[in-house]
Steps between C-alpha positions, in 0.01 A plus 500: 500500500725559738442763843887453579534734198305792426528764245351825533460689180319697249536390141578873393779578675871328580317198649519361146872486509496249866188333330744406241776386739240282697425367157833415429544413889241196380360488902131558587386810660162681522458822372358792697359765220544891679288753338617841498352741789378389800647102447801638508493719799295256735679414824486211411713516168719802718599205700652317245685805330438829637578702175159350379656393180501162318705219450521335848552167566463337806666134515480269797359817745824772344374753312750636214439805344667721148503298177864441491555332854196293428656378182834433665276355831301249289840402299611370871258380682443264193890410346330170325388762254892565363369893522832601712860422416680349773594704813881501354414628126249781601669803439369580130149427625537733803615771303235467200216427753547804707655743217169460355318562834691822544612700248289351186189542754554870595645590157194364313218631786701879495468482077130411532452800705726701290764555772827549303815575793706745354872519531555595877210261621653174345760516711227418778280241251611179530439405177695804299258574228294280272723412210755410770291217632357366167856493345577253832186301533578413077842409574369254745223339278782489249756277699286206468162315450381617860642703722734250710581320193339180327222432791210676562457701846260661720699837350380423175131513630575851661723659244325345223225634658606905528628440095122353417328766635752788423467371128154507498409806679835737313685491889792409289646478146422283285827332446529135315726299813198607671243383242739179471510420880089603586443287212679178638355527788215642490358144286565298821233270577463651863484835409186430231330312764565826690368751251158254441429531865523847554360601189193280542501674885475854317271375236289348791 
């Protein structure tokens, strides 16, 4: 393995979406497994990302914290993997990438803890109200076969992502474009070898 490239994680938590992505990346990197508590706290780990929170990378000596800028990190630092569309043809992938790191992210956190904005406070929410930001993140899964069109990006790893998990845990409605698209991707061969390494990590 590889110290140039180190991944700190915990297999039960959003460290399985940037496992995926360095999956898909196809570079080596060593794994540092965080336990919750005092792992996470240490100085030593507060160095690296003071929230004491996982996924962190550090490549090369940077450190890169929050899923989504690892994702779009990793997609750059390593273009032989196709994972970002040119500089020119990015504006799809921007907008998908970081719609889903703001308002899909705070919409579904605020409806698992049952934190519904009424009508004065959405004008202060960024992301309106719930059915406002699943009728927009279907549109975009709808457009095409990914979310920039016929390729595969490093947005599909992190929106693909929120739609896994909000599927599985009720974060958001069951909807078929959103069965349709978590199903295409969701049978890559990177993101199985993802799921078999964290899930022997938990089992283990």
């Amino acid at each position: 393995m590889s110290k140039d490239l180190v991944f700190y994680t915990n297999p039960m938590s959003r460290g399985r979406i940037v496992r995926w992505m360095l999956e898909e990346v196809g570079e080596p990197y060593d794994t540092e497994i965080m336990s919750y508590g005092e792992a996470l706290k240490s100085p030593s780990y507060l160095d690296i990302n003071p929230m004491g929170k996982v996924p962190a990378i550090m490549h090369k000596g940077r450190v890169v914290t929050e899923t989504a800028a690892i994702c779009a990190y990793l997609a750059d630092a390593f273009p032989n993997a196709g994972l970002a569309p040119p500089t020119d043809s990015r504006a799809r992938y921007y907008r998908w990438f970081f719609f889903a790191a703001g308002p899909v992210e705070a919409a579904m956190t605020n409806k698992s803890l049952n934190v519904v904005p009424n009508e004065e406070q959405r004008r202060s929410v960024g992301y309106d109200r719930m059915e406002t930001v699943m009728d927009t993140l279907e549109k975009a899964v709808e457009e095409s076969p990914y979310l920039v069109g016929n390729d595969f990006t490093a947005a599909d790893v992190y929106v693909g992502s929120q739609i896994g998990w909000g599927l599985q845990f009720g974060t958001i409605e069951t909807r078929k474009p959103f069965e349709d698209y978590w199903a295409r991707i969701s049978s890559r061969d990177a993101k199985i070898r993802a799921d078999e390494i964290d899930n022997a990590l938990m089992a283990g």
